[in-house]
Amino acid sequence: MSILLNCDLGESFGAWEMGSDEQAISFVDQVNIACGFHAGDPTTIKNTLLAAKKAGVSVGAHPSYPDLVGFGRRSMKIQIPELISLLQYQVAALCGMAKNVDLKVDYVKPHGALYNDMMASESLRTAVMRAISEINEPLALMLQATPSSQIHEKEAENFGIKIFCEAFADRSYEDCGALVSRSKTVAILDREHILTQVRQICQRGSITSINKKTLHLKIDSICIHGDNPESVNLLPEIRQILDQ
């Protein structure tokens, strides 16, 4: 199977603009649309859905902790029943908006701190999977490709959920397969290292950690962050690498 390309979009809010959505959407296969809790508003959501429909790309819900001020990048201690409701509320809103423009939502990709917390905590992953399984839509879950992906697939099978395993074009990795924290200067890759990482993913199915450890991963999709201008500007070259 060919590797897909996904991007986080619809992350503007009111008069505050984030990302280069129009530039990015013509190069990707999947768009992860913010649901209003870390970014996005009703008009932005609708416009992003319409752009996705025009581009013919797959749509995913991109829910988060309720953290507009912190752009969803701050961990929060939320009781599991409340977290499940928060996720279902966001995903249901996007699914409803998508139906209004004759689109369907195909998958869910949690955002920011929720995503990282989910990858580190089995109980949180279980909560996310339970939330998705209780929604009356056939939704997959997108999560990070790691050496534990087979375990995550089995966890998802228990809820009848398909998963997409993604790698990040523009982020560096720890030896364990986790993303390097954004608090570290080496967390975000520059142009040269982004292209090198994408080629390695496509040609060898692996990434190299910051300590030069090679990690072989099951990778279904590569993520580009829409709020990273350098990554978005590289999309034509990244698309060419994937198509080759």
Coordinates of N, CA and C in Angstrom, one line a residue:
M1 N 0.8 -1.2 0.0 CA 0.0 0.0 0.0 C 0.9 1.2 0.0
S2 N 0.4 2.3 -0.7 CA 1.1 3.5 -0.7 C 0.9 4.3 0.6
I3 N 1.8 5.1 1.0 CA 1.7 5.9 2.2 C 0.9 7.2 1.9
L4 N -0.1 7.5 2.8 CA -0.9 8.7 2.6 C -0.2 9.9 3.2
L5 N -0.7 11.1 3.0 CA -0.2 12.3 3.5 C -1.3 13.0 4.2
N6 N -1.2 13.4 5.5 CA -2.2 14.1 6.2 C -1.7 15.4 6.8
C7 N -2.7 16.3 7.0 CA -2.3 17.6 7.6 C -3.4 18.2 8.5
D8 N -3.0 18.8 9.6 CA -3.9 19.5 10.5 C -4.4 20.8 9.9
L9 N -5.7 21.0 9.7 CA -6.2 22.2 9.0 C -7.4 22.7 9.8
G10 N -7.9 23.9 9.4 CA -9.0 24.5 10.1 C -8.7 25.0 11.5
E11 N -7.5 25.4 11.7 CA -7.1 25.8 13.0 C -7.1 27.3 13.2
S12 N -7.7 28.1 12.3 CA -7.9 29.5 12.6 C -9.1 29.6 13.6
F13 N -9.2 30.8 14.2 CA -10.3 31.1 15.1 C -10.7 32.5 15.1
G14 N -11.9 32.8 14.6 CA -12.3 34.2 14.4 C -11.4 35.0 13.5
A15 N -10.9 36.1 14.1 CA -10.0 36.9 13.3 C -8.5 36.5 13.3
W16 N -8.3 35.4 14.1 CA -6.9 34.9 14.3 C -6.7 33.8 13.3
E17 N -5.7 34.0 12.4 CA -5.5 33.0 11.3 C -4.3 32.1 11.7
M18 N -4.4 30.8 11.4 CA -3.4 29.9 11.7 C -3.3 28.9 10.5
G19 N -2.1 28.7 10.0 CA -1.8 27.8 8.9 C -2.1 28.3 7.5
S20 N -1.7 27.5 6.5 CA -1.8 27.9 5.1 C -2.7 26.8 4.5
D21 N -4.0 26.8 4.9 CA -4.9 25.7 4.5 C -5.0 25.6 2.9
E22 N -5.2 26.7 2.3 CA -5.4 26.7 0.8 C -4.2 26.1 0.1
Q23 N -3.0 26.5 0.6 CA -1.8 26.0 0.0 C -1.6 24.5 0.3
A24 N -2.0 24.0 1.4 CA -1.7 22.6 1.8 C -2.7 21.6 1.2
I25 N -3.9 22.0 1.1 CA -5.0 21.0 0.9 C -4.9 20.3 -0.5
S26 N -4.2 21.0 -1.5 CA -4.1 20.3 -2.8 C -3.1 19.3 -2.9
F27 N -2.2 19.1 -1.8 CA -1.2 18.2 -1.8 C -1.4 16.9 -0.9
V28 N -2.4 17.0 -0.1 CA -2.6 15.9 0.9 C -3.7 15.0 0.6
D29 N -3.8 13.9 1.3 CA -4.8 12.9 1.1 C -5.9 12.9 2.2
Q30 N -5.4 13.4 3.4 CA -6.3 13.4 4.5 C -6.2 14.7 5.3
V31 N -7.3 15.3 5.7 CA -7.2 16.5 6.5 C -7.9 16.3 7.8
N32 N -7.1 16.7 8.9 CA -7.6 16.6 10.2 C -8.1 18.0 10.7
I33 N -9.4 18.1 10.8 CA -10.1 19.4 11.0 C -10.4 19.7 12.5
A34 N -9.8 20.8 13.0 CA -10.0 21.2 14.4 C -11.5 21.3 14.6
C35 N -11.9 20.9 15.8 CA -13.4 20.9 16.2 C -13.8 22.0 17.1
G36 N -13.0 23.0 17.4 CA -13.4 24.1 18.2 C -12.9 24.2 19.6
F37 N -12.3 23.1 20.1 CA -11.8 23.1 21.5 C -10.4 23.6 21.6
H38 N -9.6 23.5 20.6 CA -8.2 24.0 20.7 C -8.1 25.1 19.6
A39 N -8.9 25.0 18.6 CA -8.9 26.0 17.5 C -10.1 25.7 16.6
G40 N -10.4 26.6 15.7 CA -11.6 26.4 14.8 C -12.8 27.0 15.4
D41 N -13.6 27.5 14.5 CA -14.9 28.0 14.9 C -15.9 27.5 13.8
P42 N -17.2 27.7 14.0 CA -18.2 27.2 13.0 C -17.9 27.6 11.6
T43 N -17.6 28.8 11.3 CA -17.4 29.3 9.9 C -16.1 28.6 9.4
T44 N -15.0 28.6 10.2 CA -13.8 28.0 9.8 C -14.0 26.5 9.5
I45 N -14.8 25.8 10.3 CA -15.0 24.4 10.1 C -15.8 24.2 8.8
K46 N -16.8 25.0 8.6 CA -17.6 24.8 7.4 C -16.7 25.1 6.1
N47 N -16.0 26.1 6.2 CA -15.1 26.5 5.0 C -14.1 25.4 4.7
T48 N -13.5 24.8 5.8 CA -12.5 23.8 5.6 C -13.2 22.5 5.1
L49 N -14.4 22.2 5.5 CA -15.1 21.1 5.0 C -15.4 21.3 3.5
L50 N -15.8 22.5 3.1 CA -16.1 22.7 1.7 C -14.8 22.6 0.9
A51 N -13.7 23.1 1.4 CA -12.4 23.0 0.7 C -12.0 21.5 0.6
A52 N -12.2 20.7 1.6 CA -11.9 19.3 1.5 C -12.8 18.6 0.5
K53 N -14.1 19.0 0.4 CA -14.9 18.4 -0.6 C -14.5 18.7 -2.0
K54 N -14.1 20.0 -2.2 CA -13.6 20.4 -3.5 C -12.3 19.6 -3.9
A55 N -11.4 19.4 -2.9 CA -10.2 18.8 -3.2 C -10.3 17.3 -3.3
G56 N -11.4 16.7 -2.8 CA -11.6 15.3 -2.8 C -10.8 14.5 -1.9
V57 N -10.5 15.1 -0.7 CA -9.7 14.4 0.3 C -10.5 13.8 1.4
S58 N -9.9 12.9 2.2 CA -10.6 12.2 3.3 C -10.6 13.2 4.5
V59 N -11.6 13.2 5.3 CA -11.8 14.1 6.4 C -11.7 13.4 7.7
G60 N -10.9 13.9 8.6 CA -10.8 13.4 10.0 C -11.2 14.5 11.0
A61 N -11.8 14.1 12.1 CA -12.0 15.0 13.2 C -10.7 15.1 14.1
H62 N -10.5 16.3 14.5 CA -9.2 16.6 15.2 C -9.6 17.2 16.6
P63 N -10.1 16.4 17.5 CA -10.6 17.0 18.8 C -9.4 17.1 19.8
S64 N -9.6 17.9 20.9 CA -8.6 18.1 21.8 C -9.1 18.3 23.2
Y65 N -8.2 18.6 24.2 CA -8.6 19.1 25.4 C -9.3 20.5 25.2
P66 N -10.2 20.9 26.1 CA -10.8 22.2 26.0 C -9.8 23.3 26.4
D67 N -8.9 23.8 25.4 CA -7.8 24.6 25.7 C -7.5 25.6 24.5
L68 N -8.4 26.5 24.3 CA -8.2 27.5 23.2 C -7.0 28.4 23.5
V69 N -6.8 28.8 24.7 CA -5.7 29.7 25.0 C -4.3 29.0 24.8
G70 N -4.2 27.7 25.1 CA -3.0 27.0 25.0 C -2.9 26.2 23.7
F71 N -3.8 26.4 22.8 CA -3.8 25.7 21.5 C -3.8 24.2 21.7
G72 N -4.4 23.7 22.8 CA -4.5 22.3 23.0 C -3.2 21.6 23.4
R73 N -2.2 22.4 23.7 CA -0.9 21.8 23.9 C -0.5 21.6 25.4
R74 N -1.5 21.8 26.3 CA -1.3 21.6 27.7 C -2.1 20.4 28.2
S75 N -1.5 19.6 28.9 CA -2.2 18.4 29.5 C -3.2 18.8 30.5
M76 N -4.3 18.1 30.6 CA -5.3 18.4 31.6 C -5.8 17.1 32.3
K77 N -6.0 17.2 33.5 CA -6.5 16.1 34.3 C -8.1 16.1 34.2
I78 N -8.6 15.2 33.4 CA -10.1 15.2 33.2 C -10.5 13.8 33.5
Q79 N -11.6 13.6 34.2 CA -12.1 12.3 34.5 C -12.6 11.6 33.2
I80 N -12.4 10.3 33.2 CA -12.6 9.6 31.9 C -14.0 9.8 31.4
P81 N -15.1 9.7 32.2 CA -16.4 9.9 31.6 C -16.6 11.3 31.0
E82 N -16.0 12.3 31.6 CA -16.1 13.6 31.0 C -15.3 13.7 29.7
L83 N -14.1 13.1 29.7 CA -13.3 13.1 28.5 C -14.0 12.4 27.3
I84 N -14.7 11.3 27.6 CA -15.4 10.6 26.6 C -16.5 11.5 26.0
S85 N -17.2 12.2 26.9 CA -18.2 13.2 26.4 C -17.7 14.3 25.6
L86 N -16.5 14.9 26.1 CA -15.9 16.0 25.3 C -15.5 15.5 23.9
L87 N -15.0 14.3 23.8 CA -14.6 13.8 22.5 C -15.8 13.6 21.6
Q88 N -16.8 13.0 22.2 CA -18.0 12.7 21.4 C -18.7 14.0 20.9
Y89 N -18.7 15.0 21.8 CA -19.3 16.3 21.4 C -18.6 16.9 20.2
Q90 N -17.3 16.9 20.3 CA -16.5 17.5 19.2 C -16.7 16.7 17.9
V91 N -16.5 15.4 18.0 CA -16.6 14.6 16.7 C -18.0 14.7 16.2
A92 N -19.0 14.7 17.0 CA -20.4 14.7 16.5 C -20.7 16.1 15.8
A93 N -20.1 17.1 16.4 CA -20.3 18.5 15.7 C -19.7 18.5 14.3
L94 N -18.5 17.9 14.2 CA -17.9 17.9 12.9 C -18.6 16.9 11.9
C95 N -19.1 15.8 12.4 CA -19.9 14.9 11.6 C -21.2 15.5 11.1
G96 N -21.8 16.3 12.0 CA -23.0 17.0 11.6 C -22.8 18.1 10.6
M97 N -21.7 18.9 10.8 CA -21.4 19.9 9.8 C -21.0 19.3 8.5
A98 N -20.3 18.1 8.5 CA -19.9 17.4 7.3 C -21.2 17.0 6.5
K99 N -22.1 16.4 7.2 CA -23.4 16.0 6.5 C -24.1 17.1 5.8
N100 N -24.0 18.3 6.4 CA -24.7 19.5 5.8 C -24.1 19.8 4.4
V101 N -22.8 19.4 4.2 CA -22.2 19.7 2.9 C -22.0 18.4 2.1
D102 N -22.7 17.4 2.5 CA -22.7 16.1 1.8 C -21.3 15.4 1.8
L103 N -20.7 15.5 3.0 CA -19.4 14.8 3.3 C -19.6 13.8 4.5
K104 N -18.6 12.9 4.6 CA -18.6 12.1 5.8 C -17.2 12.2 6.4
V105 N -17.2 12.0 7.7 CA -15.9 12.0 8.5 C -15.5 10.5 8.5
D106 N -14.2 10.3 8.2 CA -13.7 8.9 8.1 C -12.9 8.4 9.4
Y107 N -12.4 9.4 10.1 CA -11.5 8.9 11.2 C -11.4 10.1 12.2
V108 N -10.8 9.7 13.4 CA -10.5 10.7 14.4 C -9.0 10.7 14.7
K109 N -8.5 11.9 14.8 CA -7.1 12.1 15.3 C -7.0 13.1 16.4
P110 N -6.9 12.6 17.6 CA -6.7 13.6 18.7 C -5.6 14.6 18.5
H111 N -5.7 15.7 19.1 CA -4.7 16.8 18.9 C -3.8 17.0 20.1
G112 N -2.6 17.5 19.8 CA -1.7 18.1 20.8 C -1.5 17.2 22.0
A113 N -1.7 17.8 23.2 CA -1.4 17.2 24.5 C -2.3 15.9 24.7
L114 N -3.5 16.0 24.2 CA -4.4 14.8 24.3 C -3.8 13.6 23.5
Y115 N -3.3 13.9 22.3 CA -2.6 12.9 21.5 C -1.4 12.3 22.2
N116 N -0.5 13.2 22.7 CA 0.7 12.7 23.4 C 0.3 11.9 24.7
D117 N -0.7 12.4 25.4 CA -1.1 11.7 26.6 C -1.7 10.3 26.3
M118 N -2.5 10.3 25.2 CA -3.1 9.0 24.8 C -2.0 8.0 24.4
M119 N -0.9 8.5 23.8 CA 0.1 7.5 23.4 C 0.9 7.0 24.6
A120 N 0.9 7.8 25.6 CA 1.7 7.4 26.8 C 0.8 6.6 27.9
S121 N -0.5 6.6 27.7 CA -1.4 6.0 28.7 C -2.4 5.1 28.1
E122 N -2.3 3.8 28.6 CA -3.3 2.8 28.1 C -4.7 3.2 28.5
S123 N -4.9 3.8 29.7 CA -6.3 4.1 30.1 C -6.9 5.2 29.3
L124 N -6.0 6.2 28.9 CA -6.5 7.3 28.0 C -6.8 6.8 26.6
R125 N -5.9 5.9 26.1 CA -6.2 5.3 24.8 C -7.5 4.5 24.8
T126 N -7.7 3.8 25.9 CA -9.0 3.0 26.0 C -10.2 4.0 26.0
A127 N -10.0 5.1 26.7 CA -11.1 6.1 26.7 C -11.4 6.7 25.4
V128 N -10.3 7.0 24.6 CA -10.5 7.5 23.3 C -11.2 6.5 22.4
M129 N -10.7 5.3 22.5 CA -11.3 4.2 21.6 C -12.8 4.0 22.0
R130 N -13.1 4.0 23.3 CA -14.5 3.8 23.7 C -15.3 4.9 23.2
A131 N -14.8 6.2 23.3 CA -15.6 7.3 22.8 C -15.9 7.1 21.3
I132 N -14.9 6.7 20.5 CA -15.1 6.6 19.1 C -16.1 5.4 18.8
S133 N -16.0 4.3 19.5 CA -16.8 3.2 19.3 C -18.3 3.4 19.6
E134 N -18.6 4.4 20.5 CA -19.9 4.7 20.9 C -20.6 5.7 19.9
I135 N -19.8 6.3 19.0 CA -20.4 7.2 18.0 C -21.0 6.4 16.9
N136 N -22.2 6.8 16.5 CA -22.9 6.1 15.4 C -22.4 6.4 14.0
E137 N -21.1 6.3 13.9 CA -20.4 6.4 12.6 C -19.3 5.4 12.5
P138 N -19.0 4.9 11.3 CA -17.8 4.0 11.2 C -16.5 4.7 11.2
L139 N -16.0 5.1 12.3 CA -14.8 6.0 12.4 C -13.5 5.2 12.8
A140 N -12.5 5.4 12.0 CA -11.2 4.9 12.4 C -10.5 5.8 13.4
L141 N -9.3 5.4 13.9 CA -8.5 6.2 14.8 C -7.1 6.3 14.3
M142 N -6.7 7.6 14.2 CA -5.3 7.8 13.7 C -4.4 8.1 15.0
L143 N -3.4 7.3 15.1 CA -2.5 7.5 16.2 C -1.0 7.3 15.7
Q144 N -0.1 7.6 16.6 CA 1.3 7.6 16.2 C 1.9 6.2 16.0
A145 N 2.6 6.0 14.9 CA 3.3 4.7 14.7 C 4.4 4.6 15.7
T146 N 4.5 3.5 16.4 CA 5.5 3.3 17.4 C 5.9 1.8 17.3
P147 N 6.9 1.4 18.0 CA 7.3 0.0 18.1 C 6.1 -0.8 18.8
S148 N 5.2 -0.2 19.4 CA 4.0 -0.9 20.1 C 2.8 -0.9 19.2
S149 N 2.9 -0.6 17.9 CA 1.7 -0.4 17.1 C 0.8 -1.7 17.0
Q150 N 1.5 -2.9 17.1 CA 0.7 -4.1 17.1 C -0.2 -4.2 18.3
I151 N 0.3 -3.8 19.4 CA -0.5 -3.8 20.7 C -1.6 -2.8 20.5
H152 N -1.4 -1.6 20.0 CA -2.4 -0.7 19.8 C -3.5 -1.2 18.8
E153 N -3.1 -1.9 17.8 CA -4.1 -2.5 16.9 C -5.0 -3.5 17.6
K154 N -4.4 -4.3 18.4 CA -5.2 -5.2 19.2 C -6.2 -4.6 20.1
E155 N -5.7 -3.5 20.8 CA -6.6 -2.7 21.6 C -7.8 -2.2 20.8
A156 N -7.5 -1.6 19.7 CA -8.6 -1.1 18.8 C -9.5 -2.2 18.3
E157 N -9.0 -3.3 18.1 CA -9.8 -4.5 17.6 C -10.9 -4.8 18.6
N158 N -10.6 -4.6 19.9 CA -11.5 -4.9 21.0 C -12.7 -4.0 20.9
F159 N -12.6 -2.8 20.3 CA -13.7 -1.9 20.1 C -14.2 -1.8 18.7
G160 N -13.7 -2.7 17.8 CA -14.2 -2.8 16.5 C -13.7 -1.6 15.6
I161 N -12.5 -1.1 16.0 CA -12.0 0.2 15.3 C -10.8 -0.2 14.5
K162 N -10.7 0.4 13.3 CA -9.5 0.3 12.5 C -8.6 1.5 12.9
I163 N -7.3 1.3 12.8 CA -6.4 2.4 13.1 C -5.5 2.7 11.9
F164 N -5.2 4.0 11.8 CA -4.1 4.5 10.9 C -2.9 4.8 11.7
C165 N -1.8 4.3 11.4 CA -0.5 4.6 12.1 C 0.2 5.7 11.3
E166 N 0.5 6.8 12.0 CA 1.2 7.9 11.3 C 2.5 8.2 11.8
A167 N 3.4 8.7 10.9 CA 4.7 9.2 11.3 C 4.7 10.7 11.0
F168 N 5.6 11.4 11.6 CA 5.7 12.9 11.4 C 6.9 13.3 10.6
A169 N 6.6 14.0 9.6 CA 7.6 14.5 8.7 C 8.5 15.5 9.3
D170 N 7.9 16.4 10.2 CA 8.6 17.6 10.7 C 9.0 17.5 12.2
R171 N 8.9 16.3 12.8 CA 9.2 16.2 14.2 C 10.3 15.2 14.4
S172 N 11.1 15.4 15.4 CA 12.2 14.5 15.8 C 11.7 13.5 16.8
Y173 N 12.4 12.3 16.9 CA 11.9 11.2 17.7 C 12.9 10.9 18.8
E174 N 12.4 10.4 20.0 CA 13.2 9.8 21.0 C 13.5 8.4 20.6
D175 N 14.4 7.7 21.3 CA 14.8 6.4 21.0 C 13.6 5.4 21.2
C176 N 12.7 5.7 22.1 CA 11.6 4.8 22.4 C 10.5 5.0 21.3
G177 N 10.6 5.9 20.4 CA 9.6 6.1 19.4 C 8.6 7.3 19.7
A178 N 8.7 7.9 20.9 CA 7.9 9.1 21.2 C 8.5 10.3 20.6
L179 N 7.6 11.3 20.4 CA 8.1 12.5 19.8 C 8.9 13.3 20.8
V180 N 10.0 14.0 20.4 CA 10.7 14.9 21.2 C 9.8 16.0 21.7
S181 N 9.9 16.4 22.9 CA 9.0 17.4 23.4 C 9.3 18.8 22.7
R182 N 8.2 19.5 22.4 CA 8.4 20.8 21.8 C 9.2 21.8 22.6
S183 N 9.4 21.5 23.9 CA 10.2 22.4 24.7 C 11.7 22.3 24.4
K184 N 12.1 21.3 23.6 CA 13.5 21.1 23.3 C 13.7 21.7 21.9
T185 N 14.9 22.3 21.7 CA 15.2 23.0 20.4 C 15.2 22.1 19.2
V186 N 15.5 20.8 19.5 CA 15.6 19.8 18.4 C 14.3 19.2 18.0
A187 N 13.2 19.6 18.6 CA 11.9 19.0 18.4 C 11.4 19.1 17.0
I188 N 11.6 20.3 16.4 CA 11.1 20.6 15.0 C 12.2 20.5 14.0
L189 N 12.0 19.7 13.0 CA 13.1 19.5 12.0 C 13.1 20.7 11.0
D190 N 14.3 20.9 10.5 CA 14.5 21.9 9.4 C 14.2 21.3 8.0
R191 N 14.3 22.1 7.0 CA 14.0 21.6 5.6 C 14.8 20.4 5.2
E192 N 16.1 20.4 5.4 CA 16.9 19.3 5.0 C 16.5 18.0 5.7
H193 N 16.3 18.1 7.0 CA 15.9 16.9 7.8 C 14.5 16.4 7.6
I194 N 13.6 17.3 7.2 CA 12.2 16.9 6.9 C 12.2 16.0 5.7
L195 N 12.9 16.5 4.6 CA 13.0 15.7 3.4 C 13.7 14.4 3.6
T196 N 14.8 14.4 4.4 CA 15.5 13.2 4.6 C 14.6 12.2 5.4
Q197 N 13.8 12.7 6.3 CA 13.0 11.8 7.1 C 11.8 11.2 6.3
V198 N 11.3 12.0 5.4 CA 10.2 11.5 4.5 C 10.8 10.4 3.5
R199 N 11.9 10.7 3.0 CA 12.5 9.6 2.1 C 12.8 8.3 2.8
Q200 N 13.3 8.4 4.1 CA 13.6 7.2 4.9 C 12.3 6.5 5.2
I201 N 11.2 7.2 5.5 CA 9.9 6.6 5.8 C 9.4 5.8 4.5
C202 N 9.5 6.5 3.4 CA 9.0 5.9 2.2 C 9.8 4.7 1.6
Q203 N 11.1 4.9 1.7 CA 12.0 3.9 1.2 C 12.4 2.7 2.1
R204 N 12.4 3.0 3.4 CA 12.8 1.9 4.3 C 11.8 1.7 5.4
G205 N 10.8 2.4 5.5 CA 9.8 2.2 6.6 C 10.3 2.4 7.9
S206 N 11.2 3.4 8.1 CA 11.8 3.6 9.4 C 12.0 5.1 9.6
I207 N 12.4 5.4 10.9 CA 12.8 6.8 11.2 C 14.1 6.6 12.1
T208 N 14.9 7.7 12.2 CA 16.1 7.7 13.0 C 15.9 8.6 14.1
S209 N 16.1 8.2 15.3 CA 15.9 9.0 16.5 C 17.1 10.0 16.7
I210 N 16.9 10.9 17.7 CA 17.9 12.0 17.9 C 19.2 11.4 18.3
N211 N 19.2 10.1 18.8 CA 20.5 9.5 19.2 C 20.9 8.4 18.2
K212 N 20.4 8.6 16.9 CA 20.8 7.8 15.8 C 20.3 6.3 15.9
K213 N 19.3 6.1 16.6 CA 18.7 4.7 16.6 C 17.7 4.6 15.5
T214 N 17.7 3.5 14.8 CA 16.8 3.3 13.7 C 15.6 2.5 14.2
L215 N 14.4 3.1 14.0 CA 13.1 2.5 14.4 C 12.3 2.1 13.2
H216 N 12.1 0.8 13.0 CA 11.3 0.3 11.9 C 9.8 0.3 12.4
L217 N 8.9 1.0 11.6 CA 7.6 1.2 12.0 C 6.6 0.8 10.9
K218 N 5.4 0.5 11.4 CA 4.3 0.3 10.4 C 3.7 1.7 10.2
I219 N 3.8 2.2 9.0 CA 3.3 3.6 8.7 C 2.3 3.6 7.6
D220 N 1.1 4.1 7.9 CA 0.1 4.3 6.9 C 0.0 5.7 6.3
S221 N 0.4 6.7 7.1 CA 0.2 8.1 6.7 C 1.4 8.9 7.3
I222 N 1.7 10.0 6.6 CA 2.7 10.9 7.1 C 2.0 12.2 7.4
C223 N 2.3 12.8 8.6 CA 1.7 14.1 9.0 C 2.6 15.3 8.7
I224 N 2.0 16.3 8.2 CA 2.6 17.6 8.1 C 1.8 18.5 9.0
H225 N 2.4 19.3 9.8 CA 1.7 20.3 10.6 C 1.4 21.5 9.8
G226 N 0.1 21.9 9.8 CA -0.3 23.0 9.0 C 0.1 24.3 9.6
D227 N 0.5 24.3 10.9 CA 1.0 25.6 11.5 C 2.5 25.7 11.4
N228 N 3.2 24.9 10.6 CA 4.6 24.9 10.4 C 4.8 25.4 9.0
P229 N 5.1 26.7 8.8 CA 5.2 27.2 7.4 C 6.3 26.5 6.6
E230 N 7.4 26.1 7.2 CA 8.5 25.4 6.4 C 8.0 24.1 5.9
S231 N 7.2 23.4 6.7 CA 6.7 22.1 6.3 C 5.7 22.2 5.2
V232 N 4.8 23.2 5.3 CA 3.8 23.5 4.2 C 4.5 23.8 2.9
N233 N 5.5 24.7 3.0 CA 6.2 25.1 1.8 C 6.9 23.9 1.1
L234 N 7.2 22.8 1.9 CA 7.8 21.6 1.3 C 6.9 20.6 0.7
L235 N 5.6 20.9 0.8 CA 4.6 19.9 0.4 C 4.7 19.4 -1.0
P236 N 5.0 20.3 -2.0 CA 5.2 19.8 -3.4 C 6.3 18.8 -3.5
E237 N 7.4 19.0 -2.8 CA 8.5 18.1 -2.8 C 8.2 16.8 -2.0
I238 N 7.5 16.9 -0.9 CA 7.1 15.7 -0.2 C 6.1 14.9 -1.0
R239 N 5.1 15.6 -1.6 CA 4.2 14.9 -2.5 C 4.9 14.1 -3.6
Q240 N 5.9 14.7 -4.2 CA 6.7 14.0 -5.2 C 7.4 12.8 -4.7
I241 N 8.0 12.9 -3.5 CA 8.6 11.7 -2.9 C 7.6 10.6 -2.7
L242 N 6.5 10.9 -2.2 CA 5.4 9.9 -1.9 C 5.0 9.2 -3.2
D243 N 4.8 10.1 -4.3 CA 4.3 9.6 -5.5 C 5.3 8.7 -6.3
Q244 N 6.5 8.9 -6.0 CA 7.6 8.0 -6.6 C 7.6 6.7 -6.0

